[in-house]
XYZ file of N, CA and C in Angstrom:
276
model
N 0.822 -1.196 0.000
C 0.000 0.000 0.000
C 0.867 1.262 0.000
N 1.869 1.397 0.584
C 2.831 2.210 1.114
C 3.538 2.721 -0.410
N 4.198 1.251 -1.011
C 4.574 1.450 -2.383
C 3.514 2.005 -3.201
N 2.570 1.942 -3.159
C 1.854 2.079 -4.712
C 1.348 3.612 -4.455
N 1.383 4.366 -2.954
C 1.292 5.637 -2.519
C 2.364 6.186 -3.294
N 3.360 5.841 -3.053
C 5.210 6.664 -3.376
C 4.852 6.527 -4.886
N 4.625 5.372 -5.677
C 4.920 5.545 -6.796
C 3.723 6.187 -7.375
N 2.646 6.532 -6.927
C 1.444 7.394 -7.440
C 1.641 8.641 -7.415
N 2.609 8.920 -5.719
C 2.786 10.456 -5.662
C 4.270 10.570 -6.824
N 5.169 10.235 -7.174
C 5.736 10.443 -8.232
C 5.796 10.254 -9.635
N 4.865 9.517 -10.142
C 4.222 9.705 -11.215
C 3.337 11.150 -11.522
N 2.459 11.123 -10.578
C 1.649 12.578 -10.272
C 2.868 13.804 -10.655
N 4.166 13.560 -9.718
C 5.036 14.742 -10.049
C 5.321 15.190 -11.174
N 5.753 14.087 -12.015
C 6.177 13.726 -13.344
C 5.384 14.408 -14.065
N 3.835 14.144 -13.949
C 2.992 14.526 -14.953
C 2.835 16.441 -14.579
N 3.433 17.028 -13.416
C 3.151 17.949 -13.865
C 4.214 18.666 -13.974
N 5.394 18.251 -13.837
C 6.623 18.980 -13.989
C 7.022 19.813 -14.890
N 7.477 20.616 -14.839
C 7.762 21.793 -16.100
C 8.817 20.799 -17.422
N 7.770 20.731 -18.205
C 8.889 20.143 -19.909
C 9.848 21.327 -20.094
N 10.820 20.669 -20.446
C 12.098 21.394 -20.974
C 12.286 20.890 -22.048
N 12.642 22.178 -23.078
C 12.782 22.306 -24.500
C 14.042 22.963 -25.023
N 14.524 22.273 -26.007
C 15.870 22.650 -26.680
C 15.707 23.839 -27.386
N 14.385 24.667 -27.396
C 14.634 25.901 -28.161
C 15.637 26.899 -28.013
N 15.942 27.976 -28.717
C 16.426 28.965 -27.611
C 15.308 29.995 -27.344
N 15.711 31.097 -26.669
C 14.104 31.763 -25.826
C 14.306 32.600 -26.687
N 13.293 33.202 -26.897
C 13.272 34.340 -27.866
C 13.997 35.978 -26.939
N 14.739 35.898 -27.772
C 15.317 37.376 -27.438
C 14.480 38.902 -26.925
N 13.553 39.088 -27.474
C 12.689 39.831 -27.220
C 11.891 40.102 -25.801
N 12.494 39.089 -25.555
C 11.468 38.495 -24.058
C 12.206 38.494 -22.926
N 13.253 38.434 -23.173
C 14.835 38.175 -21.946
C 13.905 39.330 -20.789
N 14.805 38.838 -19.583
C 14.868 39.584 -18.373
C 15.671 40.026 -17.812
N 16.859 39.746 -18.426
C 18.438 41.113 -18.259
C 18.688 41.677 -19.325
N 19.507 42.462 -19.235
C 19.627 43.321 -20.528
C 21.393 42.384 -20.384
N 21.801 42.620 -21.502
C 23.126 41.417 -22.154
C 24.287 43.225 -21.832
N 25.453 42.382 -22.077
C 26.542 43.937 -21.565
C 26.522 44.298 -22.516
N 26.144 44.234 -23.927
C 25.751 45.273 -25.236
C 24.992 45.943 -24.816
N 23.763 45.716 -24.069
C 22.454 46.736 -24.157
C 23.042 47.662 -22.880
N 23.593 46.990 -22.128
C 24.451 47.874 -20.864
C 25.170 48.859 -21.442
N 26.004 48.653 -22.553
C 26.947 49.695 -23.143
C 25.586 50.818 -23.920
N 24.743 49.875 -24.274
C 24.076 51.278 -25.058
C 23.554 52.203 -24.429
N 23.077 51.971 -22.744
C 22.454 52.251 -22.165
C 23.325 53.482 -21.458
N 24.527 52.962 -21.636
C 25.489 53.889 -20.221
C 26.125 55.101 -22.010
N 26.054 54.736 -23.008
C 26.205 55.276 -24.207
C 24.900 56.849 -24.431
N 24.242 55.865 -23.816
C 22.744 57.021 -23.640
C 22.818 58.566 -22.356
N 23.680 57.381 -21.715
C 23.171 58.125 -20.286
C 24.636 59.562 -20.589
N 25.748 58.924 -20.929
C 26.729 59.956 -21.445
C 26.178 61.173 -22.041
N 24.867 60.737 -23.067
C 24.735 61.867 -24.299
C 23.712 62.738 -23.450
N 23.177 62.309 -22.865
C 22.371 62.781 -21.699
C 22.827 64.079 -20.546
N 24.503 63.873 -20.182
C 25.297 64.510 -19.862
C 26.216 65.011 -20.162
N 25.948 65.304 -21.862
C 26.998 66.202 -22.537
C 28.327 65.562 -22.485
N 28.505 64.252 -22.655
C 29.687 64.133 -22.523
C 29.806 63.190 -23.956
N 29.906 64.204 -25.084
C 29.878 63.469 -25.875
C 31.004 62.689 -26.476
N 32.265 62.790 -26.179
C 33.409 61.603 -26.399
C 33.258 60.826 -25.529
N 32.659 60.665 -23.938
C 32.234 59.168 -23.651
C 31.414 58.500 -24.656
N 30.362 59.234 -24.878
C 29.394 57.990 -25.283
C 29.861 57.734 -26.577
N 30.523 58.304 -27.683
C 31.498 57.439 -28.408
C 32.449 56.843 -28.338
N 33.524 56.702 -27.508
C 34.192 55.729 -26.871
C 33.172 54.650 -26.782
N 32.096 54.350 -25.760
C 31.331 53.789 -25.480
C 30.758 53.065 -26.505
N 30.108 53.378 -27.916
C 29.537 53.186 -28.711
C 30.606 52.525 -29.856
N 31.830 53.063 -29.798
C 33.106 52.234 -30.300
C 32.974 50.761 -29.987
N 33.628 51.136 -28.348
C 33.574 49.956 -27.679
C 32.519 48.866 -28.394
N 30.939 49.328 -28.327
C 30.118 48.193 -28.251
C 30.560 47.524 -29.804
N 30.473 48.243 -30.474
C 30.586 48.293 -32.130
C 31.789 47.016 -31.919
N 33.076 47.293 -31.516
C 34.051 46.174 -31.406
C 33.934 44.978 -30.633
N 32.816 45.189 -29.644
C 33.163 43.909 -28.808
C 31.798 42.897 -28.878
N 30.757 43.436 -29.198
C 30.012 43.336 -29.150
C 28.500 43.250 -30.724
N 29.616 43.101 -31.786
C 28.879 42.976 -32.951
C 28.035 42.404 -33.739
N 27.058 42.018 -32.870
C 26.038 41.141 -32.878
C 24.664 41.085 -31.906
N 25.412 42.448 -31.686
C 24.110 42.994 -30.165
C 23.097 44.138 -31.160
N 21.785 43.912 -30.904
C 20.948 44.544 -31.602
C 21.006 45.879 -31.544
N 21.989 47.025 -31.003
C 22.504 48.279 -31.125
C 23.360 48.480 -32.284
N 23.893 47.736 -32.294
C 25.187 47.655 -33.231
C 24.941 48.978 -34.546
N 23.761 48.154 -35.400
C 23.674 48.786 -36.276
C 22.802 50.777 -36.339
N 22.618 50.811 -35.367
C 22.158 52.163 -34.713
C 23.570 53.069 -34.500
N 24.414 52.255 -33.558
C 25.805 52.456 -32.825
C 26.226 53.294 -34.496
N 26.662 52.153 -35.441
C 27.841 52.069 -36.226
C 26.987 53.732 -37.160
N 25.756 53.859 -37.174
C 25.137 55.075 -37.745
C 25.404 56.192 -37.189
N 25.638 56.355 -35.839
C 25.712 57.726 -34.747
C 27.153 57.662 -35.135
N 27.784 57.038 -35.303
C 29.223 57.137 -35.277
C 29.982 57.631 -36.656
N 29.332 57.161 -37.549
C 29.237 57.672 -38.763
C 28.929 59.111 -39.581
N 28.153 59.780 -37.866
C 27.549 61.120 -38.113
C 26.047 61.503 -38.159
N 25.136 60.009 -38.349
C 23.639 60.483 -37.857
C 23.044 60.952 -36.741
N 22.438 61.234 -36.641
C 21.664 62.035 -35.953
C 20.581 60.492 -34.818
N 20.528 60.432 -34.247
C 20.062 59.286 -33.552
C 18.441 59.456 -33.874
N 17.541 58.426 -34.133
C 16.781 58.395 -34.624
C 15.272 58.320 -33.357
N 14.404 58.252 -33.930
C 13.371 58.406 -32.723
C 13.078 57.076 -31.908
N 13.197 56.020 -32.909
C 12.937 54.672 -32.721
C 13.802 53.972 -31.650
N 14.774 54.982 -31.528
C 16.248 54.839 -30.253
C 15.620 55.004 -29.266
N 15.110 55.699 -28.964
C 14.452 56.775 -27.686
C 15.289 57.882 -27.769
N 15.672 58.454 -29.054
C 16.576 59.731 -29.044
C 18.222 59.476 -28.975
N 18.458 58.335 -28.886
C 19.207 57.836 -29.158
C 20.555 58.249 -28.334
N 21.815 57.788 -28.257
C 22.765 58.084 -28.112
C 23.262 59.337 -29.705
């Protein structure tokens, strides 16, 4: 009786346990920001305080280390001489 309790209550577990999946998570959805979005962020906060050779240093930086972080191609535009766009939040 004892057994068929244990193995009922762990079957039961089984069936409701969280499935794990080989996807990867969608990016969009994350709950930290990655040290690219950190650089864009502290890139922001520079232009914010007039300090505008930090936040290009900064925006260098991300551009080199980080070229595959969804700033990148915003970054490599401000740096180039645009004007930061609205879709930035004003952008660096």
């Amino acid at each position: 009786m004892l057994r068929l309790a244990v193995v009922s209550t762990l079957l039961a577990s089984f069936a409701v346990a969280p499935m794990q999946c080989t996807r990867e998570p969608d990016p969009t959805l994350r709950t930290e920001d990655s040290a690219g979005d950190a650089l864009w962020q502290l890139a922001l906060e520079f232009r914010k305080k007039n300090d505008e050779p930090a936040a290009q240093a900064t925006l260098r930086f991300l551009v080199e280390r980080y070229p595959s972080n969804r700033h990148v191609a915003e970054a490599k535009r401000q740096l180039a001489g645009a004007p930061p766009t609205a879709s930035t939040g004003g952008g660096p």
